[in-house]
Amino acid sequence: MVPLEDVFALPADAAMDFATMKQVIALGHSRVPVYWGPAKSSITRFIHIKDQLMLTPADATPVASLRFHEPQWARPPRDRREIAARSPE
């Protein structure tokens, strides 16, 4: 798992201009987390890069106006019985 301080994420108040799009493409990731506020710890959604292929850098589309995807959160099992039920026979 990548430490949060090393994760590439976009602030919601950024714009998808030429510099931002160049940086995103250079990283080669298929999804980019988006955070609200001053800290990356407030990541709640992400964008799929393939959804942004038709953007024009000259338009500098605000990140906050893009189509977002909700993350799928995993939670740890609650007790031994749940762990046992999940484990293969």
Short mmCIF file of N, CA and C in Angstrom, two decimals:
data_model
loop_
_atom_site.label_atom_id
_atom_site.label_comp_id
_atom_site.label_asym_id
_atom_site.label_seq_id
_atom_site.Cartn_x
_atom_site.Cartn_y
_atom_site.Cartn_z
N MET A 1 0.85 -1.17 0.00
CA MET A 1 0.00 0.00 0.00
C MET A 1 0.90 1.25 0.00
N VAL A 2 0.53 2.24 -0.75
CA VAL A 2 1.31 3.47 -0.87
C VAL A 2 0.95 4.42 0.28
N PRO A 3 1.95 4.99 0.96
CA PRO A 3 1.64 5.96 2.01
C PRO A 3 0.90 7.17 1.42
N LEU A 4 -0.01 7.73 2.19
CA LEU A 4 -0.85 8.82 1.71
C LEU A 4 -0.04 10.00 1.18
N GLU A 5 1.07 10.31 1.82
CA GLU A 5 1.86 11.46 1.37
C GLU A 5 2.51 11.22 0.00
N ASP A 6 2.60 9.94 -0.43
CA ASP A 6 3.17 9.61 -1.73
C ASP A 6 2.13 9.40 -2.82
N VAL A 7 0.86 9.44 -2.47
CA VAL A 7 -0.22 9.23 -3.44
C VAL A 7 -0.40 10.50 -4.28
N PHE A 8 -0.51 10.30 -5.61
CA PHE A 8 -0.83 11.44 -6.48
C PHE A 8 -2.33 11.62 -6.42
N ALA A 9 -2.77 12.82 -6.06
CA ALA A 9 -4.19 13.14 -5.99
C ALA A 9 -4.39 14.57 -6.45
N LEU A 10 -5.56 14.86 -6.96
CA LEU A 10 -5.88 16.22 -7.42
C LEU A 10 -6.80 16.91 -6.43
N PRO A 11 -6.55 18.18 -6.15
CA PRO A 11 -7.51 18.93 -5.34
C PRO A 11 -8.76 19.22 -6.18
N ALA A 12 -9.90 19.26 -5.54
CA ALA A 12 -11.16 19.51 -6.26
C ALA A 12 -11.18 20.89 -6.90
N ASP A 13 -10.40 21.83 -6.36
CA ASP A 13 -10.41 23.18 -6.93
C ASP A 13 -9.37 23.36 -8.06
N ALA A 14 -8.72 22.27 -8.48
CA ALA A 14 -7.77 22.34 -9.59
C ALA A 14 -8.52 22.38 -10.92
N ALA A 15 -7.80 22.66 -11.98
CA ALA A 15 -8.37 22.67 -13.32
C ALA A 15 -7.63 21.64 -14.18
N MET A 16 -8.36 20.98 -15.07
CA MET A 16 -7.76 20.03 -15.99
C MET A 16 -7.21 20.79 -17.19
N ASP A 17 -6.16 21.56 -16.93
CA ASP A 17 -5.49 22.31 -17.99
C ASP A 17 -4.37 21.45 -18.58
N PHE A 18 -3.58 22.02 -19.47
CA PHE A 18 -2.54 21.25 -20.15
C PHE A 18 -1.53 20.67 -19.16
N ALA A 19 -1.08 21.46 -18.19
CA ALA A 19 -0.06 20.99 -17.24
C ALA A 19 -0.59 19.84 -16.38
N THR A 20 -1.82 19.95 -15.92
CA THR A 20 -2.40 18.89 -15.09
C THR A 20 -2.61 17.62 -15.89
N MET A 21 -3.15 17.76 -17.10
CA MET A 21 -3.39 16.58 -17.93
C MET A 21 -2.07 15.90 -18.32
N LYS A 22 -1.05 16.68 -18.57
CA LYS A 22 0.26 16.12 -18.91
C LYS A 22 0.81 15.32 -17.73
N GLN A 23 0.66 15.85 -16.53
CA GLN A 23 1.13 15.17 -15.33
C GLN A 23 0.37 13.86 -15.09
N VAL A 24 -0.95 13.90 -15.25
CA VAL A 24 -1.78 12.71 -15.06
C VAL A 24 -1.41 11.63 -16.07
N ILE A 25 -1.26 12.00 -17.32
CA ILE A 25 -0.93 11.03 -18.37
C ILE A 25 0.46 10.45 -18.16
N ALA A 26 1.40 11.28 -17.72
CA ALA A 26 2.78 10.81 -17.49
C ALA A 26 2.83 9.76 -16.38
N LEU A 27 1.96 9.88 -15.39
CA LEU A 27 1.95 8.91 -14.30
C LEU A 27 1.45 7.54 -14.75
N GLY A 28 0.56 7.52 -15.73
CA GLY A 28 0.07 6.27 -16.28
C GLY A 28 -0.97 5.54 -15.45
N HIS A 29 -1.56 6.20 -14.48
CA HIS A 29 -2.60 5.58 -13.66
C HIS A 29 -3.95 5.65 -14.37
N SER A 30 -4.82 4.71 -14.08
CA SER A 30 -6.14 4.71 -14.69
C SER A 30 -7.16 5.48 -13.86
N ARG A 31 -6.87 5.68 -12.58
CA ARG A 31 -7.75 6.42 -11.67
C ARG A 31 -6.91 7.41 -10.87
N VAL A 32 -7.53 8.55 -10.55
CA VAL A 32 -6.85 9.57 -9.74
C VAL A 32 -7.79 9.98 -8.61
N PRO A 33 -7.30 9.89 -7.37
CA PRO A 33 -8.12 10.35 -6.25
C PRO A 33 -8.31 11.87 -6.28
N VAL A 34 -9.43 12.33 -5.77
CA VAL A 34 -9.72 13.77 -5.67
C VAL A 34 -10.02 14.08 -4.21
N TYR A 35 -9.41 15.16 -3.72
CA TYR A 35 -9.63 15.54 -2.33
C TYR A 35 -10.17 16.95 -2.23
N TRP A 36 -10.95 17.17 -1.18
CA TRP A 36 -11.53 18.47 -0.90
C TRP A 36 -10.80 19.05 0.30
N GLY A 37 -10.55 20.34 0.26
CA GLY A 37 -9.87 20.98 1.39
C GLY A 37 -8.36 20.98 1.22
N PRO A 38 -7.65 21.36 2.26
CA PRO A 38 -6.21 21.53 2.15
C PRO A 38 -5.40 20.24 2.26
N ALA A 39 -6.00 19.15 2.71
CA ALA A 39 -5.23 17.94 2.98
C ALA A 39 -5.69 16.75 2.14
N LYS A 40 -4.72 15.91 1.76
CA LYS A 40 -5.05 14.70 1.01
C LYS A 40 -5.87 13.72 1.83
N SER A 41 -5.88 13.90 3.13
CA SER A 41 -6.62 12.97 3.98
C SER A 41 -8.14 13.06 3.76
N SER A 42 -8.58 14.03 2.98
CA SER A 42 -10.01 14.18 2.71
C SER A 42 -10.40 13.64 1.34
N ILE A 43 -9.69 12.59 0.89
CA ILE A 43 -10.04 11.93 -0.37
C ILE A 43 -11.34 11.16 -0.18
N THR A 44 -12.33 11.47 -1.00
CA THR A 44 -13.60 10.77 -0.90
C THR A 44 -14.08 10.20 -2.23
N ARG A 45 -13.49 10.63 -3.32
CA ARG A 45 -13.91 10.17 -4.64
C ARG A 45 -12.70 10.08 -5.55
N PHE A 46 -12.91 9.52 -6.73
CA PHE A 46 -11.83 9.49 -7.71
C PHE A 46 -12.41 9.64 -9.10
N ILE A 47 -11.54 9.98 -10.04
CA ILE A 47 -11.94 10.08 -11.44
C ILE A 47 -11.24 8.98 -12.23
N HIS A 48 -11.94 8.47 -13.23
CA HIS A 48 -11.34 7.54 -14.20
C HIS A 48 -10.74 8.40 -15.31
N ILE A 49 -9.51 8.13 -15.64
CA ILE A 49 -8.84 8.91 -16.68
C ILE A 49 -9.51 8.69 -18.03
N LYS A 50 -9.99 7.48 -18.30
CA LYS A 50 -10.65 7.23 -19.59
C LYS A 50 -11.90 8.08 -19.77
N ASP A 51 -12.54 8.49 -18.66
CA ASP A 51 -13.71 9.37 -18.75
C ASP A 51 -13.33 10.79 -19.15
N GLN A 52 -12.06 11.13 -19.05
CA GLN A 52 -11.61 12.49 -19.31
C GLN A 52 -10.92 12.65 -20.66
N LEU A 53 -10.93 11.62 -21.49
CA LEU A 53 -10.20 11.65 -22.76
C LEU A 53 -10.66 12.76 -23.71
N MET A 54 -11.89 13.15 -23.65
CA MET A 54 -12.40 14.14 -24.59
C MET A 54 -12.29 15.58 -24.08
N LEU A 55 -11.67 15.77 -22.91
CA LEU A 55 -11.50 17.13 -22.39
C LEU A 55 -10.51 17.91 -23.25
N THR A 56 -10.75 19.19 -23.38
CA THR A 56 -9.84 20.08 -24.09
C THR A 56 -9.03 20.85 -23.05
N PRO A 57 -7.70 20.71 -23.06
CA PRO A 57 -6.89 21.41 -22.05
C PRO A 57 -7.11 22.92 -22.03
N ALA A 58 -7.37 23.51 -23.17
CA ALA A 58 -7.58 24.97 -23.23
C ALA A 58 -8.82 25.40 -22.46
N ASP A 59 -9.78 24.49 -22.28
CA ASP A 59 -10.99 24.82 -21.52
C ASP A 59 -10.74 24.89 -20.02
N ALA A 60 -9.67 24.24 -19.56
CA ALA A 60 -9.33 24.20 -18.13
C ALA A 60 -10.56 23.83 -17.29
N THR A 61 -11.16 22.70 -17.60
CA THR A 61 -12.35 22.22 -16.90
C THR A 61 -12.04 22.01 -15.42
N PRO A 62 -12.86 22.56 -14.53
CA PRO A 62 -12.62 22.36 -13.10
C PRO A 62 -12.77 20.88 -12.71
N VAL A 63 -11.87 20.40 -11.88
CA VAL A 63 -11.92 19.02 -11.43
C VAL A 63 -13.24 18.74 -10.71
N ALA A 64 -13.73 19.69 -9.95
CA ALA A 64 -14.97 19.51 -9.19
C ALA A 64 -16.19 19.26 -10.09
N SER A 65 -16.10 19.61 -11.37
CA SER A 65 -17.24 19.41 -12.27
C SER A 65 -17.16 18.10 -13.06
N LEU A 66 -16.12 17.32 -12.86
CA LEU A 66 -15.95 16.07 -13.59
C LEU A 66 -16.84 14.97 -13.01
N ARG A 67 -16.99 13.90 -13.77
CA ARG A 67 -17.77 12.74 -13.32
C ARG A 67 -16.92 11.97 -12.31
N PHE A 68 -17.47 11.75 -11.13
CA PHE A 68 -16.75 11.06 -10.06
C PHE A 68 -17.26 9.65 -9.87
N HIS A 69 -16.42 8.84 -9.26
CA HIS A 69 -16.77 7.48 -8.87
C HIS A 69 -16.54 7.36 -7.37
N GLU A 70 -17.44 6.66 -6.72
CA GLU A 70 -17.31 6.42 -5.28
C GLU A 70 -16.39 5.23 -5.06
N PRO A 71 -15.49 5.31 -4.09
CA PRO A 71 -14.63 4.16 -3.81
C PRO A 71 -15.41 3.04 -3.13
N GLN A 72 -14.93 1.83 -3.29
CA GLN A 72 -15.49 0.68 -2.60
C GLN A 72 -14.64 0.43 -1.37
N TRP A 73 -15.20 0.59 -0.19
CA TRP A 73 -14.46 0.44 1.05
C TRP A 73 -14.57 -0.99 1.55
N ALA A 74 -13.47 -1.51 2.02
CA ALA A 74 -13.45 -2.83 2.64
C ALA A 74 -13.34 -2.65 4.14
N ARG A 75 -14.05 -3.46 4.88
CA ARG A 75 -13.96 -3.39 6.33
C ARG A 75 -13.43 -4.72 6.84
N PRO A 76 -12.74 -4.70 7.97
CA PRO A 76 -12.25 -5.97 8.53
C PRO A 76 -13.40 -6.80 9.07
N PRO A 77 -13.22 -8.12 9.14
CA PRO A 77 -14.26 -8.97 9.72
C PRO A 77 -14.51 -8.59 11.18
N ARG A 78 -15.72 -8.82 11.65
CA ARG A 78 -16.09 -8.42 13.00
C ARG A 78 -15.66 -9.43 14.07
N ASP A 79 -15.75 -10.71 13.77
CA ASP A 79 -15.40 -11.69 14.80
C ASP A 79 -14.91 -12.98 14.14
N ARG A 80 -14.60 -13.97 14.98
CA ARG A 80 -14.04 -15.24 14.49
C ARG A 80 -14.98 -15.96 13.53
N ARG A 81 -16.29 -15.95 13.85
CA ARG A 81 -17.25 -16.65 12.99
C ARG A 81 -17.27 -16.07 11.58
N GLU A 82 -17.19 -14.74 11.48
CA GLU A 82 -17.19 -14.12 10.15
C GLU A 82 -15.90 -14.45 9.41
N ILE A 83 -14.79 -14.47 10.11
CA ILE A 83 -13.51 -14.85 9.48
C ILE A 83 -13.59 -16.29 8.99
N ALA A 84 -14.11 -17.16 9.80
CA ALA A 84 -14.23 -18.57 9.42
C ALA A 84 -15.16 -18.75 8.21
N ALA A 85 -16.22 -17.98 8.16
CA ALA A 85 -17.16 -18.08 7.04
C ALA A 85 -16.53 -17.62 5.74
N ARG A 86 -15.58 -16.72 5.81
CA ARG A 86 -14.93 -16.20 4.59
C ARG A 86 -13.78 -17.10 4.12
N SER A 87 -13.21 -17.89 5.00
CA SER A 87 -12.02 -18.67 4.63
C SER A 87 -12.42 -19.90 3.81
N PRO A 88 -11.56 -20.25 2.84
CA PRO A 88 -11.86 -21.42 2.00
C PRO A 88 -11.74 -22.70 2.82
N GLU A 89 -12.48 -23.69 2.43
CA GLU A 89 -12.47 -24.99 3.14
C GLU A 89 -11.17 -25.71 2.93
#
